[in-house]
Amino acid sequence: MHIFFAMAPLNTPDGFGIWVGAFFTLCILSFLYKDNPFFRFAESIFAGCSLGYYIGNTFSQTIVPNVLEPLVHDGHTPFISWGWWVLVIPIIIGVNLYTRYIPKIAWVARFSLAIYVGYYAALEMMLKLQGEVLPQSADTIISLVPRGTPMIDWFTSIVVMIGVLCVLVYFFFSAEHKGVLGGVSKVGVWFLMISFGAAFAYTIMGRISILIGRVVFLMGDWLGYGA
Amino acid sequence: MNFMDWITNLDRRWLYLLVGVFAIVPLIFPLGMPVNVSPAVQSLYDHVEGMNPGEIIMVSMDYGPSTGPENDPMACALIRHALSRDLRIVMLALYPIGGVNEGIQELQRCVGDLDPPNGVLESTKFPGKIYGKDFVYLGYKDGGLATMRQMNENIHEVFPSDYWQTPVTEYELSNEVQGYDDVNFAFSVATGIIGEWWANTVNAQFGLPVAVGCTAVSAPKYFAYYNAGQMFALLGGLKGAAEYERLVLDNYPQAKADTEEQVFYAAKGWDVQSVVYSIITIFIILGNVAYLLERRRTRMQL
């Protein structure tokens, strides 16, 4: 164990960046005491920076290498080569989305939006059915007799199956939840409560991890602990 | 004022302060809390151990700086594990807000500083491991789901150049990997939904084995995929990271030395988690007991 502090220097670009980061971290953490102008300032700066970063990153990592570079350097003959059209058509569809900001021709953007929605609807449909509904349903179909599987795994599968059925009954609103249906849906509520509890506990774990990240940044990068 | 009145009226800012203090202390004085390895994590370690030298792992950096404390140690442990076993790594990023930076940061943390455009290709931490031959970083691509589908047809069309804008065909490794068939498995270090896409699209539709290292918030949902066999391994949050890191550190001395050089790594984070979690649990119990006693007292007065 060694305790050693050497604060980040303010006169280097990296050091200055760390000081700025530490300032904004403390601004955000100040909300824990109470809402204040420093917190709001840091919040607004973060929103703006995130958007700017996203645009710059997408431009340099996607638009330039996948669209502009091939268009300029791949030797496509405009209007004639197929490769040129493959690049230009998506550009037209993309740029077309921005016509919604010109009121007179705003309707033109709907064509691009329709293509976008159609593509992702089809993609999601496949994904949900083949990637979620079928495999997840299959996982709840189990043998009622434990054959070759450890007893604990078999028991877990039975609990999962009962849980799925009870929760499905709870979300069945076409009949009044009375009698057997009421009892089963009550068991479903218990399963839901347990799952919410587990999810909440995991959420706390995640939030503590974020706090750890900031504490490590302040202690390590800014104050220089362990440097 | 008795203890129960005190606890029900306690200003929550005292609790914040307590959590803050106990988040700092274990980082300075590590406790070395035990880490029990779960089957979901052991499965990833065993799979990597079972691979032949030269086989390729695709590592997708699908998270940003906000979840770095959970996801960084997972990525680092896998990179160190793979390189220690002479496996090859193709890295890429699909998360828009910071994925690309997390990728280069973790890669350089594990292999040392690189500058491929100026000829600095060899790892300083894994001597003999060369950028472009043993590991390569393709950078970020927008589009998420559409990008994943397209990668099955031709990765070179999706990633024509690497992070440093060098054509991928110029490097032996990236030239060799043209689709999912060329890699042994994909490891998504994920926040949010992108890790799910690897399971319900890449695994379900293209059959590539997938492992995911997710944030704790997402873990309950990801366990459904793991139980259904749609991913063969799952590292859930900092706990999963600490388990995998423990396995790697116990078996690879070089990885242990490199990891313990860092100010922060998963095992240290796990100490903090354990302490802060205990405090929160105690206060939840105290709060509930106080609430029940208060309710009982009110009923008795009626």
Short mmCIF file of C-alpha atoms in Angstrom, two decimals:
data_model
loop_
_atom_site.label_atom_id
_atom_site.label_comp_id
_atom_site.label_asym_id
_atom_site.label_seq_id
_atom_site.Cartn_x
_atom_site.Cartn_y
_atom_site.Cartn_z
CA MET A 1 0.00 0.00 0.00
CA HIS A 2 1.35 3.43 -0.89
CA ILE A 3 -0.24 6.81 -0.46
CA PHE A 4 1.30 9.27 -2.87
CA PHE A 5 -0.27 12.38 -4.26
CA ALA A 6 0.94 14.37 -7.28
CA MET A 7 -1.79 16.58 -8.71
CA ALA A 8 -2.24 16.84 -12.46
CA PRO A 9 -0.24 19.80 -13.84
CA LEU A 10 -2.33 22.70 -15.13
CA ASN A 11 0.23 23.80 -17.73
CA THR A 12 0.01 20.77 -20.06
CA PRO A 13 -2.88 20.00 -22.43
CA ASP A 14 -3.57 16.63 -20.76
CA GLY A 15 -3.30 18.10 -17.26
CA PHE A 16 -5.59 20.99 -18.16
CA GLY A 17 -8.12 18.50 -19.55
CA ILE A 18 -8.04 16.58 -16.28
CA TRP A 19 -8.65 19.78 -14.28
CA VAL A 20 -11.62 20.62 -16.52
CA GLY A 21 -12.93 17.07 -16.05
CA ALA A 22 -12.50 17.31 -12.26
CA PHE A 23 -14.30 20.68 -12.19
CA PHE A 24 -17.30 19.30 -14.08
CA THR A 25 -17.35 16.11 -11.99
CA LEU A 26 -17.53 18.20 -8.81
CA CYS A 27 -20.22 20.42 -10.39
CA ILE A 28 -22.38 17.36 -11.09
CA LEU A 29 -21.74 15.82 -7.66
CA SER A 30 -22.76 19.12 -6.02
CA PHE A 31 -26.37 18.21 -6.88
CA LEU A 32 -26.23 15.70 -4.04
CA TYR A 33 -26.19 18.65 -1.64
CA LYS A 34 -28.88 20.58 -3.52
CA ASP A 35 -29.77 21.85 -6.99
CA ASN A 36 -27.48 24.75 -7.98
CA PRO A 37 -26.28 26.77 -11.01
CA PHE A 38 -22.97 24.84 -11.24
CA PHE A 39 -24.85 21.57 -11.70
CA ARG A 40 -27.12 23.06 -14.39
CA PHE A 41 -24.15 24.59 -16.18
CA ALA A 42 -22.30 21.26 -16.24
CA GLU A 43 -25.46 19.44 -17.35
CA SER A 44 -25.96 21.78 -20.33
CA ILE A 45 -22.30 21.59 -21.33
CA PHE A 46 -22.47 17.79 -21.21
CA ALA A 47 -25.56 17.67 -23.46
CA GLY A 48 -23.93 19.98 -26.01
CA CYS A 49 -20.57 18.19 -25.96
CA SER A 50 -22.20 14.76 -26.38
CA LEU A 51 -24.07 15.90 -29.46
CA GLY A 52 -20.99 17.55 -30.95
CA TYR A 53 -18.92 14.45 -30.24
CA TYR A 54 -21.52 12.19 -31.86
CA ILE A 55 -21.69 14.29 -35.02
CA GLY A 56 -17.90 14.61 -35.32
CA ASN A 57 -17.33 10.95 -34.60
CA THR A 58 -19.92 9.76 -37.11
CA PHE A 59 -18.50 12.09 -39.75
CA SER A 60 -14.87 11.04 -39.31
CA GLN A 61 -15.42 7.33 -38.69
CA THR A 62 -18.40 6.59 -40.97
CA ILE A 63 -19.19 9.33 -43.51
CA VAL A 64 -15.56 9.93 -44.55
CA PRO A 65 -14.30 6.31 -44.92
CA ASN A 66 -17.57 4.76 -46.13
CA VAL A 67 -18.98 7.52 -48.36
CA LEU A 68 -16.64 10.39 -49.22
CA GLU A 69 -13.37 8.46 -49.64
CA PRO A 70 -14.85 5.79 -51.97
CA LEU A 71 -16.74 8.44 -53.92
CA VAL A 72 -13.60 10.45 -54.57
CA HIS A 73 -10.85 7.82 -54.72
CA ASP A 74 -12.44 4.60 -55.99
CA GLY A 75 -12.58 5.79 -59.60
CA HIS A 76 -16.34 5.49 -60.12
CA THR A 77 -17.67 7.08 -63.30
CA PRO A 78 -20.53 9.40 -62.28
CA PHE A 79 -23.99 8.31 -63.53
CA ILE A 80 -22.53 5.27 -65.27
CA SER A 81 -20.82 2.94 -62.82
CA TRP A 82 -23.02 0.88 -60.50
CA GLY A 83 -20.69 1.56 -57.55
CA TRP A 84 -21.31 5.28 -57.93
CA TRP A 85 -25.08 4.79 -57.68
CA VAL A 86 -24.68 2.50 -54.66
CA LEU A 87 -22.98 5.39 -52.88
CA VAL A 88 -25.12 8.23 -54.20
CA ILE A 89 -28.59 6.77 -53.63
CA PRO A 90 -28.15 6.42 -49.85
CA ILE A 91 -26.71 9.96 -49.77
CA ILE A 92 -29.82 11.27 -51.55
CA ILE A 93 -32.10 9.33 -49.19
CA GLY A 94 -30.20 10.68 -46.18
CA VAL A 95 -30.04 14.31 -47.32
CA ASN A 96 -33.71 14.08 -48.27
CA LEU A 97 -34.61 13.71 -44.58
CA TYR A 98 -33.59 17.32 -44.02
CA THR A 99 -36.21 18.69 -46.41
CA ARG A 100 -38.61 18.59 -43.46
CA TYR A 101 -37.03 21.86 -42.35
CA ILE A 102 -38.25 23.56 -45.55
CA PRO A 103 -42.03 23.83 -45.03
CA LYS A 104 -42.94 23.94 -48.74
CA ILE A 105 -41.29 20.62 -49.55
CA ALA A 106 -41.40 19.02 -46.11
CA TRP A 107 -43.50 16.15 -47.49
CA VAL A 108 -40.54 14.89 -49.55
CA ALA A 109 -38.82 13.75 -46.33
CA ARG A 110 -41.55 11.15 -45.89
CA PHE A 111 -40.13 9.03 -48.72
CA SER A 112 -36.82 8.64 -46.89
CA LEU A 113 -38.59 8.08 -43.60
CA ALA A 114 -40.75 5.38 -45.20
CA ILE A 115 -37.66 3.52 -46.45
CA TYR A 116 -36.02 3.85 -43.03
CA VAL A 117 -39.10 2.64 -41.15
CA GLY A 118 -39.71 -0.20 -43.61
CA TYR A 119 -36.13 -1.44 -43.35
CA TYR A 120 -36.00 -1.38 -39.57
CA ALA A 121 -39.53 -2.80 -39.13
CA ALA A 122 -38.58 -5.84 -41.21
CA LEU A 123 -35.25 -6.17 -39.43
CA GLU A 124 -36.84 -5.92 -35.99
CA MET A 125 -39.58 -8.39 -36.90
CA MET A 126 -37.01 -11.02 -37.77
CA LEU A 127 -34.96 -10.17 -34.72
CA LYS A 128 -37.87 -10.38 -32.29
CA LEU A 129 -39.26 -13.62 -33.69
CA GLN A 130 -36.12 -15.56 -34.51
CA GLY A 131 -33.87 -14.02 -31.88
CA GLU A 132 -36.20 -13.58 -28.91
CA VAL A 133 -39.70 -15.08 -29.00
CA LEU A 134 -38.77 -18.54 -30.34
CA PRO A 135 -35.55 -19.25 -28.38
CA GLN A 136 -36.95 -17.76 -25.17
CA SER A 137 -40.16 -19.80 -25.51
CA ALA A 138 -38.16 -22.91 -26.31
CA ASP A 139 -36.18 -22.40 -23.11
CA THR A 140 -39.36 -22.66 -21.04
CA ILE A 141 -40.38 -25.95 -22.69
CA ILE A 142 -38.78 -28.62 -20.52
CA SER A 143 -39.20 -32.23 -19.64
CA LEU A 144 -41.28 -32.71 -16.51
CA VAL A 145 -39.10 -35.70 -15.64
CA PRO A 146 -35.44 -34.89 -14.83
CA ARG A 147 -33.49 -36.85 -17.42
CA GLY A 148 -29.73 -36.58 -17.18
CA THR A 149 -29.77 -33.03 -15.81
CA PRO A 150 -28.75 -32.12 -12.25
CA MET A 151 -31.75 -31.92 -9.94
CA ILE A 152 -31.12 -28.24 -9.14
CA ASP A 153 -31.15 -27.28 -12.86
CA TRP A 154 -34.36 -29.21 -13.39
CA PHE A 155 -35.95 -27.52 -10.36
CA THR A 156 -34.83 -24.07 -11.61
CA SER A 157 -36.39 -24.78 -15.00
CA ILE A 158 -39.67 -25.75 -13.33
CA VAL A 159 -39.65 -22.49 -11.32
CA VAL A 160 -38.93 -20.48 -14.50
CA MET A 161 -41.79 -22.23 -16.32
CA ILE A 162 -44.25 -21.57 -13.46
CA GLY A 163 -43.07 -17.95 -13.28
CA VAL A 164 -43.56 -17.38 -17.03
CA LEU A 165 -47.08 -18.87 -16.97
CA CYS A 166 -48.15 -16.93 -13.85
CA VAL A 167 -46.83 -13.61 -15.17
CA LEU A 168 -48.53 -14.22 -18.53
CA VAL A 169 -51.80 -14.81 -16.65
CA TYR A 170 -51.28 -11.56 -14.71
CA PHE A 171 -51.06 -9.66 -18.01
CA PHE A 172 -54.19 -11.37 -19.40
CA PHE A 173 -56.83 -8.67 -18.98
CA SER A 174 -59.67 -10.18 -21.00
CA ALA A 175 -61.05 -12.00 -17.94
CA GLU A 176 -61.58 -10.77 -14.39
CA HIS A 177 -58.84 -11.90 -12.01
CA LYS A 178 -61.06 -13.95 -9.67
CA GLY A 179 -60.90 -17.52 -8.36
CA VAL A 180 -58.13 -19.65 -9.87
CA LEU A 181 -57.16 -16.89 -12.32
CA GLY A 182 -56.88 -14.42 -9.43
CA GLY A 183 -54.71 -16.81 -7.41
CA VAL A 184 -52.39 -17.53 -10.33
CA SER A 185 -52.07 -13.84 -11.20
CA LYS A 186 -51.20 -13.12 -7.54
CA VAL A 187 -48.34 -15.63 -7.82
CA GLY A 188 -47.38 -13.79 -11.02
CA VAL A 189 -47.21 -10.52 -9.07
CA TRP A 190 -44.84 -12.18 -6.57
CA PHE A 191 -42.59 -13.33 -9.41
CA LEU A 192 -42.64 -9.78 -10.82
CA MET A 193 -41.78 -8.30 -7.41
CA ILE A 194 -38.82 -10.66 -7.01
CA SER A 195 -37.56 -9.80 -10.50
CA PHE A 196 -37.95 -6.05 -9.76
CA GLY A 197 -35.97 -6.57 -6.55
CA ALA A 198 -33.16 -8.32 -8.42
CA ALA A 199 -33.18 -5.63 -11.12
CA PHE A 200 -33.08 -2.89 -8.44
CA ALA A 201 -30.15 -4.55 -6.67
CA TYR A 202 -28.26 -4.81 -9.96
CA THR A 203 -29.09 -1.16 -10.67
CA ILE A 204 -27.57 -0.11 -7.33
CA MET A 205 -24.48 -2.14 -8.24
CA GLY A 206 -24.26 -0.30 -11.57
CA ARG A 207 -24.66 3.12 -9.97
CA ILE A 208 -22.01 2.38 -7.35
CA SER A 209 -19.67 1.40 -10.19
CA ILE A 210 -20.23 4.78 -11.82
CA LEU A 211 -19.44 6.47 -8.49
CA ILE A 212 -16.28 4.35 -8.22
CA GLY A 213 -15.28 5.54 -11.70
CA ARG A 214 -15.58 9.19 -10.70
CA VAL A 215 -13.80 8.66 -7.37
CA VAL A 216 -10.95 6.90 -9.17
CA PHE A 217 -10.74 9.76 -11.67
CA LEU A 218 -10.62 12.39 -8.92
CA MET A 219 -8.16 10.44 -6.78
CA GLY A 220 -5.99 8.93 -9.49
CA ASP A 221 -5.97 11.26 -12.49
CA TRP A 222 -6.58 14.58 -10.73
CA LEU A 223 -5.02 14.24 -7.27
CA GLY A 224 -2.42 11.78 -8.51
CA TYR A 225 -2.94 9.04 -5.94
CA GLY A 226 -0.70 6.10 -6.80
CA ALA A 227 1.07 8.03 -9.58
CA MET B 1 -35.70 11.43 20.18
CA ASN B 2 -35.20 7.65 20.04
CA PHE B 3 -33.18 5.77 17.44
CA MET B 4 -36.18 4.97 15.21
CA ASP B 5 -37.28 8.63 15.12
CA TRP B 6 -33.70 9.58 14.29
CA ILE B 7 -33.44 7.08 11.42
CA THR B 8 -36.77 8.11 9.85
CA ASN B 9 -35.83 11.80 10.00
CA LEU B 10 -32.20 11.36 8.93
CA ASP B 11 -31.20 13.81 6.19
CA ARG B 12 -30.30 11.65 3.17
CA ARG B 13 -27.22 13.79 2.54
CA TRP B 14 -25.56 12.12 5.53
CA LEU B 15 -26.06 8.82 3.72
CA TYR B 16 -24.50 10.26 0.55
CA LEU B 17 -21.52 11.40 2.61
CA LEU B 18 -21.16 7.97 4.20
CA VAL B 19 -21.29 6.26 0.80
CA GLY B 20 -18.73 8.75 -0.56
CA VAL B 21 -16.30 8.09 2.29
CA PHE B 22 -16.64 4.32 1.98
CA ALA B 23 -16.13 4.55 -1.77
CA ILE B 24 -12.70 6.09 -1.12
CA VAL B 25 -11.37 4.08 1.83
CA PRO B 26 -11.21 0.61 0.16
CA LEU B 27 -9.36 2.12 -2.81
CA ILE B 28 -6.59 3.30 -0.47
CA PHE B 29 -6.70 0.28 1.84
CA PRO B 30 -7.71 -2.72 -0.35
CA LEU B 31 -9.64 -5.36 1.58
CA GLY B 32 -9.16 -8.24 -0.84
CA MET B 33 -12.79 -9.38 -0.64
CA PRO B 34 -13.25 -12.94 -1.92
CA VAL B 35 -14.57 -13.38 -5.46
CA ASN B 36 -16.48 -16.58 -6.24
CA VAL B 37 -16.50 -17.45 -9.93
CA SER B 38 -19.95 -18.19 -11.36
CA PRO B 39 -20.55 -20.69 -14.21
CA ALA B 40 -21.52 -17.90 -16.64
CA VAL B 41 -18.05 -16.36 -16.23
CA GLN B 42 -16.13 -19.64 -15.99
CA SER B 43 -17.61 -20.55 -19.36
CA LEU B 44 -15.84 -17.63 -21.09
CA TYR B 45 -12.52 -18.48 -19.45
CA ASP B 46 -12.82 -22.16 -20.38
CA HIS B 47 -13.77 -21.31 -23.96
CA VAL B 48 -10.71 -19.06 -24.42
CA GLU B 49 -8.50 -21.72 -22.77
CA GLY B 50 -9.83 -24.27 -25.26
CA MET B 51 -8.97 -22.24 -28.35
CA ASN B 52 -5.96 -23.03 -30.53
CA PRO B 53 -3.15 -20.46 -30.94
CA GLY B 54 -3.84 -18.18 -33.91
CA GLU B 55 -7.61 -18.38 -33.67
CA ILE B 56 -9.44 -15.05 -33.79
CA ILE B 57 -11.73 -13.31 -31.30
CA MET B 58 -13.89 -10.36 -32.33
CA VAL B 59 -14.14 -7.81 -29.51
CA SER B 60 -16.84 -5.20 -29.94
CA MET B 61 -16.57 -2.11 -27.73
CA ASP B 62 -20.25 -1.30 -27.28
CA TYR B 63 -20.05 1.07 -24.34
CA GLY B 64 -18.98 4.59 -23.44
CA PRO B 65 -17.04 6.29 -20.64
CA SER B 66 -20.07 6.43 -18.33
CA THR B 67 -19.94 2.66 -17.78
CA GLY B 68 -16.15 2.40 -18.08
CA PRO B 69 -15.60 1.30 -14.46
CA GLU B 70 -17.66 -1.83 -15.13
CA ASN B 71 -16.77 -2.51 -18.75
CA ASP B 72 -13.09 -1.48 -18.93
CA PRO B 73 -11.81 -4.32 -16.69
CA MET B 74 -13.78 -6.89 -18.75
CA ALA B 75 -12.26 -5.69 -22.01
CA CYS B 76 -8.77 -5.52 -20.51
CA ALA B 77 -8.95 -8.98 -18.95
CA LEU B 78 -10.07 -10.56 -22.22
CA ILE B 79 -7.42 -8.79 -24.32
CA ARG B 80 -4.67 -9.84 -21.88
CA HIS B 81 -6.03 -13.38 -21.67
CA ALA B 82 -6.22 -13.73 -25.46
CA LEU B 83 -2.76 -12.30 -26.16
CA SER B 84 -1.23 -14.42 -23.39
CA ARG B 85 -2.58 -17.49 -25.18
CA ASP B 86 -1.34 -16.36 -28.62
CA LEU B 87 -4.87 -15.77 -29.88
CA ARG B 88 -5.57 -12.93 -32.28
CA ILE B 89 -8.00 -10.05 -31.73
CA VAL B 90 -10.08 -7.95 -34.09
CA MET B 91 -11.52 -4.97 -32.21
CA LEU B 92 -14.27 -2.65 -33.33
CA ALA B 93 -16.75 -0.21 -31.77
CA LEU B 94 -20.49 0.13 -32.37
CA TYR B 95 -21.46 2.46 -29.51
CA PRO B 96 -21.78 6.07 -30.68
CA ILE B 97 -20.99 8.03 -27.51
CA GLY B 98 -17.40 7.13 -26.75
CA GLY B 99 -17.09 3.52 -27.90
CA VAL B 100 -14.26 4.32 -30.28
CA ASN B 101 -12.25 6.10 -27.58
CA GLU B 102 -12.83 3.33 -25.06
CA GLY B 103 -11.51 0.91 -27.65
CA ILE B 104 -8.22 2.68 -28.25
CA GLN B 105 -7.79 3.49 -24.55
CA GLU B 106 -8.21 -0.11 -23.41
CA LEU B 107 -6.15 -1.51 -26.27
CA GLN B 108 -3.24 0.82 -25.45
CA ARG B 109 -3.63 0.14 -21.73
CA CYS B 110 -3.15 -3.57 -22.44
CA VAL B 111 -0.57 -3.60 -25.23
CA GLY B 112 1.19 -0.28 -24.68
CA ASP B 113 1.30 2.87 -26.82
CA LEU B 114 0.86 2.37 -30.56
CA ASP B 115 1.33 4.64 -33.55
CA PRO B 116 0.81 2.47 -36.66
CA PRO B 117 0.88 5.32 -39.21
CA ASN B 118 4.42 6.11 -37.99
CA GLY B 119 5.52 2.50 -37.81
CA VAL B 120 5.09 1.89 -34.05
CA LEU B 121 3.37 -1.47 -34.39
CA GLU B 122 4.89 -3.71 -31.73
CA SER B 123 3.33 -4.09 -28.31
CA THR B 124 5.59 -3.02 -25.45
CA LYS B 125 3.64 -5.07 -22.91
CA PHE B 126 3.39 -8.23 -25.02
CA PRO B 127 6.74 -8.26 -26.86
CA GLY B 128 6.48 -9.88 -30.26
CA LYS B 129 2.80 -9.07 -30.69
CA ILE B 130 2.38 -6.86 -33.73
CA TYR B 131 -0.45 -4.52 -34.69
CA GLY B 132 -2.08 -5.78 -37.87
CA LYS B 133 -0.78 -9.33 -37.36
CA ASP B 134 -1.86 -10.26 -33.83
CA PHE B 135 -4.41 -7.56 -33.12
CA VAL B 136 -6.11 -4.83 -35.08
CA TYR B 137 -8.56 -2.04 -34.26
CA LEU B 138 -11.12 -1.23 -36.93
CA GLY B 139 -12.61 1.84 -35.21
CA TYR B 140 -16.24 2.89 -34.98
CA LYS B 141 -19.11 2.44 -37.39
CA ASP B 142 -22.57 3.97 -37.11
CA GLY B 143 -25.78 2.01 -37.70
CA GLY B 144 -25.81 -0.66 -34.99
CA LEU B 145 -28.11 -3.42 -36.16
CA ALA B 146 -27.71 -2.70 -39.88
CA THR B 147 -23.92 -2.67 -39.44
CA MET B 148 -23.99 -6.06 -37.73
CA ARG B 149 -26.01 -7.59 -40.55
CA GLN B 150 -23.76 -6.11 -43.20
CA MET B 151 -20.66 -7.43 -41.41
CA ASN B 152 -21.85 -10.95 -42.10
CA GLU B 153 -21.69 -10.29 -45.82
CA ASN B 154 -18.43 -8.39 -45.98
CA ILE B 155 -16.62 -6.75 -43.10
CA HIS B 156 -14.31 -4.91 -45.52
CA GLU B 157 -17.26 -2.98 -46.96
CA VAL B 158 -18.33 -1.90 -43.48
CA PHE B 159 -14.80 -1.19 -42.24
CA PRO B 160 -12.79 -0.23 -45.34
CA SER B 161 -10.10 1.26 -43.09
CA ASP B 162 -8.91 0.81 -39.51
CA TYR B 163 -8.99 3.32 -36.65
CA TRP B 164 -6.02 5.20 -38.14
CA GLN B 165 -7.66 5.29 -41.60
CA THR B 166 -5.25 2.73 -43.08
CA PRO B 167 -7.01 0.39 -45.59
CA VAL B 168 -7.82 -2.89 -43.81
CA THR B 169 -6.40 -4.89 -46.71
CA GLU B 170 -2.91 -3.63 -45.80
CA TYR B 171 -2.84 -5.67 -42.59
CA GLU B 172 -2.59 -9.45 -42.54
CA LEU B 173 -5.19 -9.96 -39.81
CA SER B 174 -7.88 -7.55 -40.99
CA ASN B 175 -7.36 -8.79 -44.55
CA GLU B 176 -8.00 -12.35 -43.39
CA VAL B 177 -11.23 -11.57 -41.51
CA GLN B 178 -13.96 -10.98 -44.05
CA GLY B 179 -17.05 -12.25 -42.22
CA TYR B 180 -18.26 -13.92 -39.05
CA ASP B 181 -17.11 -17.30 -40.36
CA ASP B 182 -13.50 -16.20 -39.92
CA VAL B 183 -13.71 -15.64 -36.16
CA ASN B 184 -14.14 -18.15 -33.34
CA PHE B 185 -16.54 -16.02 -31.30
CA ALA B 186 -17.58 -12.45 -30.65
CA PHE B 187 -17.28 -10.75 -27.27
CA SER B 188 -19.45 -7.69 -26.88
CA VAL B 189 -18.49 -5.39 -24.01
CA ALA B 190 -21.82 -3.70 -23.80
CA THR B 191 -24.02 -1.13 -22.23
CA GLY B 192 -27.71 -0.96 -23.17
CA ILE B 193 -29.12 -2.89 -26.06
CA ILE B 194 -26.16 -3.53 -28.40
CA GLY B 195 -25.10 -6.68 -26.55
CA GLU B 196 -28.63 -8.03 -27.02
CA TRP B 197 -28.32 -7.50 -30.77
CA TRP B 198 -25.23 -9.69 -30.82
CA ALA B 199 -27.33 -12.47 -29.27
CA ASN B 200 -30.62 -12.06 -31.09
CA THR B 201 -29.17 -11.16 -34.48
CA VAL B 202 -25.59 -12.36 -34.91
CA ASN B 203 -26.00 -15.54 -32.86
CA ALA B 204 -29.61 -16.33 -33.80
CA GLN B 205 -29.35 -15.56 -37.51
CA PHE B 206 -25.70 -16.19 -38.37
CA GLY B 207 -24.79 -18.80 -35.76
CA LEU B 208 -21.67 -17.09 -34.40
CA PRO B 209 -21.05 -17.98 -30.73
CA VAL B 210 -21.43 -14.85 -28.64
CA ALA B 211 -20.31 -13.86 -25.14
CA VAL B 212 -21.31 -10.58 -23.52
CA GLY B 213 -19.85 -8.45 -20.74
CA CYS B 214 -22.72 -6.18 -19.75
CA THR B 215 -23.37 -3.48 -17.16
CA ALA B 216 -25.07 -4.52 -13.92
CA VAL B 217 -28.21 -2.56 -14.83
CA SER B 218 -28.69 -4.74 -17.93
CA ALA B 219 -27.62 -8.03 -16.35
CA PRO B 220 -31.07 -9.40 -15.36
CA LYS B 221 -32.25 -9.17 -18.98
CA TYR B 222 -29.05 -10.65 -20.37
CA PHE B 223 -29.31 -13.67 -18.09
CA ALA B 224 -32.46 -14.69 -20.02
CA TYR B 225 -30.33 -14.91 -23.18
CA TYR B 226 -27.60 -16.79 -21.35
CA ASN B 227 -30.07 -19.31 -19.88
CA ALA B 228 -31.60 -19.86 -23.31
CA GLY B 229 -28.16 -20.63 -24.75
CA GLN B 230 -28.11 -17.57 -27.00
CA MET B 231 -24.80 -16.53 -25.47
CA PHE B 232 -22.34 -19.03 -24.08
CA ALA B 233 -20.95 -16.76 -21.37
CA LEU B 234 -21.99 -13.63 -19.51
CA LEU B 235 -20.06 -11.21 -17.31
CA GLY B 236 -22.63 -9.21 -15.33
CA GLY B 237 -21.40 -5.84 -14.09
CA LEU B 238 -18.36 -5.23 -11.94
CA LYS B 239 -18.90 -8.57 -10.21
CA GLY B 240 -18.58 -10.46 -13.50
CA ALA B 241 -15.53 -8.36 -14.38
CA ALA B 242 -13.89 -9.14 -11.02
CA GLU B 243 -14.56 -12.88 -11.44
CA TYR B 244 -13.04 -13.05 -14.91
CA GLU B 245 -10.12 -10.84 -13.91
CA ARG B 246 -9.46 -13.15 -10.93
CA LEU B 247 -9.32 -16.20 -13.24
CA VAL B 248 -6.90 -14.48 -15.62
CA LEU B 249 -4.70 -13.00 -12.89
CA ASP B 250 -4.44 -16.32 -11.04
CA ASN B 251 -3.12 -18.07 -14.14
CA TYR B 252 -1.12 -15.49 -16.09
CA PRO B 253 1.63 -13.70 -14.09
CA GLN B 254 2.29 -11.09 -16.80
CA ALA B 255 -1.39 -10.12 -16.88
CA LYS B 256 -1.36 -9.96 -13.07
CA ALA B 257 1.66 -7.65 -13.01
CA ASP B 258 0.19 -5.34 -15.69
CA THR B 259 -3.22 -5.22 -14.02
CA GLU B 260 -1.94 -4.53 -10.53
CA GLU B 261 0.12 -1.64 -11.91
CA GLN B 262 -3.14 0.21 -12.59
CA VAL B 263 -4.69 2.57 -10.03
CA PHE B 264 -8.04 0.89 -10.60
CA TYR B 265 -9.00 -2.65 -11.57
CA ALA B 266 -12.07 -4.81 -11.01
CA ALA B 267 -10.94 -6.47 -7.77
CA LYS B 268 -10.43 -3.07 -6.11
CA GLY B 269 -13.83 -1.98 -7.38
CA TRP B 270 -15.34 -5.13 -5.92
CA ASP B 271 -14.01 -4.15 -2.46
CA VAL B 272 -15.81 -0.80 -2.74
CA GLN B 273 -18.97 -2.49 -4.05
CA SER B 274 -19.02 -4.90 -1.12
CA VAL B 275 -18.59 -2.17 1.51
CA VAL B 276 -21.04 0.32 -0.01
CA TYR B 277 -23.57 -2.43 -0.76
CA SER B 278 -23.44 -3.51 2.90
CA ILE B 279 -24.07 0.08 4.07
CA ILE B 280 -27.02 0.49 1.72
CA THR B 281 -28.45 -2.89 2.77
CA ILE B 282 -28.18 -1.97 6.47
CA PHE B 283 -29.98 1.34 5.86
CA ILE B 284 -32.70 -0.38 3.78
CA ILE B 285 -33.31 -2.83 6.64
CA LEU B 286 -33.27 -0.04 9.26
CA GLY B 287 -35.61 2.10 7.17
CA ASN B 288 -38.09 -0.75 6.73
CA VAL B 289 -37.99 -1.70 10.42
CA ALA B 290 -38.57 1.93 11.35
CA TYR B 291 -41.46 2.14 8.89
CA LEU B 292 -43.10 -1.02 10.28
CA LEU B 293 -42.69 0.12 13.88
CA GLU B 294 -44.11 3.53 13.03
CA ARG B 295 -47.11 1.90 11.33
CA ARG B 296 -47.66 -0.35 14.33
CA ARG B 297 -47.49 2.62 16.72
CA THR B 298 -50.02 4.56 14.61
CA ARG B 299 -52.40 1.57 14.54
CA MET B 300 -52.17 1.14 18.30
CA GLN B 301 -52.97 4.83 18.83
CA LEU B 302 -56.13 4.39 16.72
#
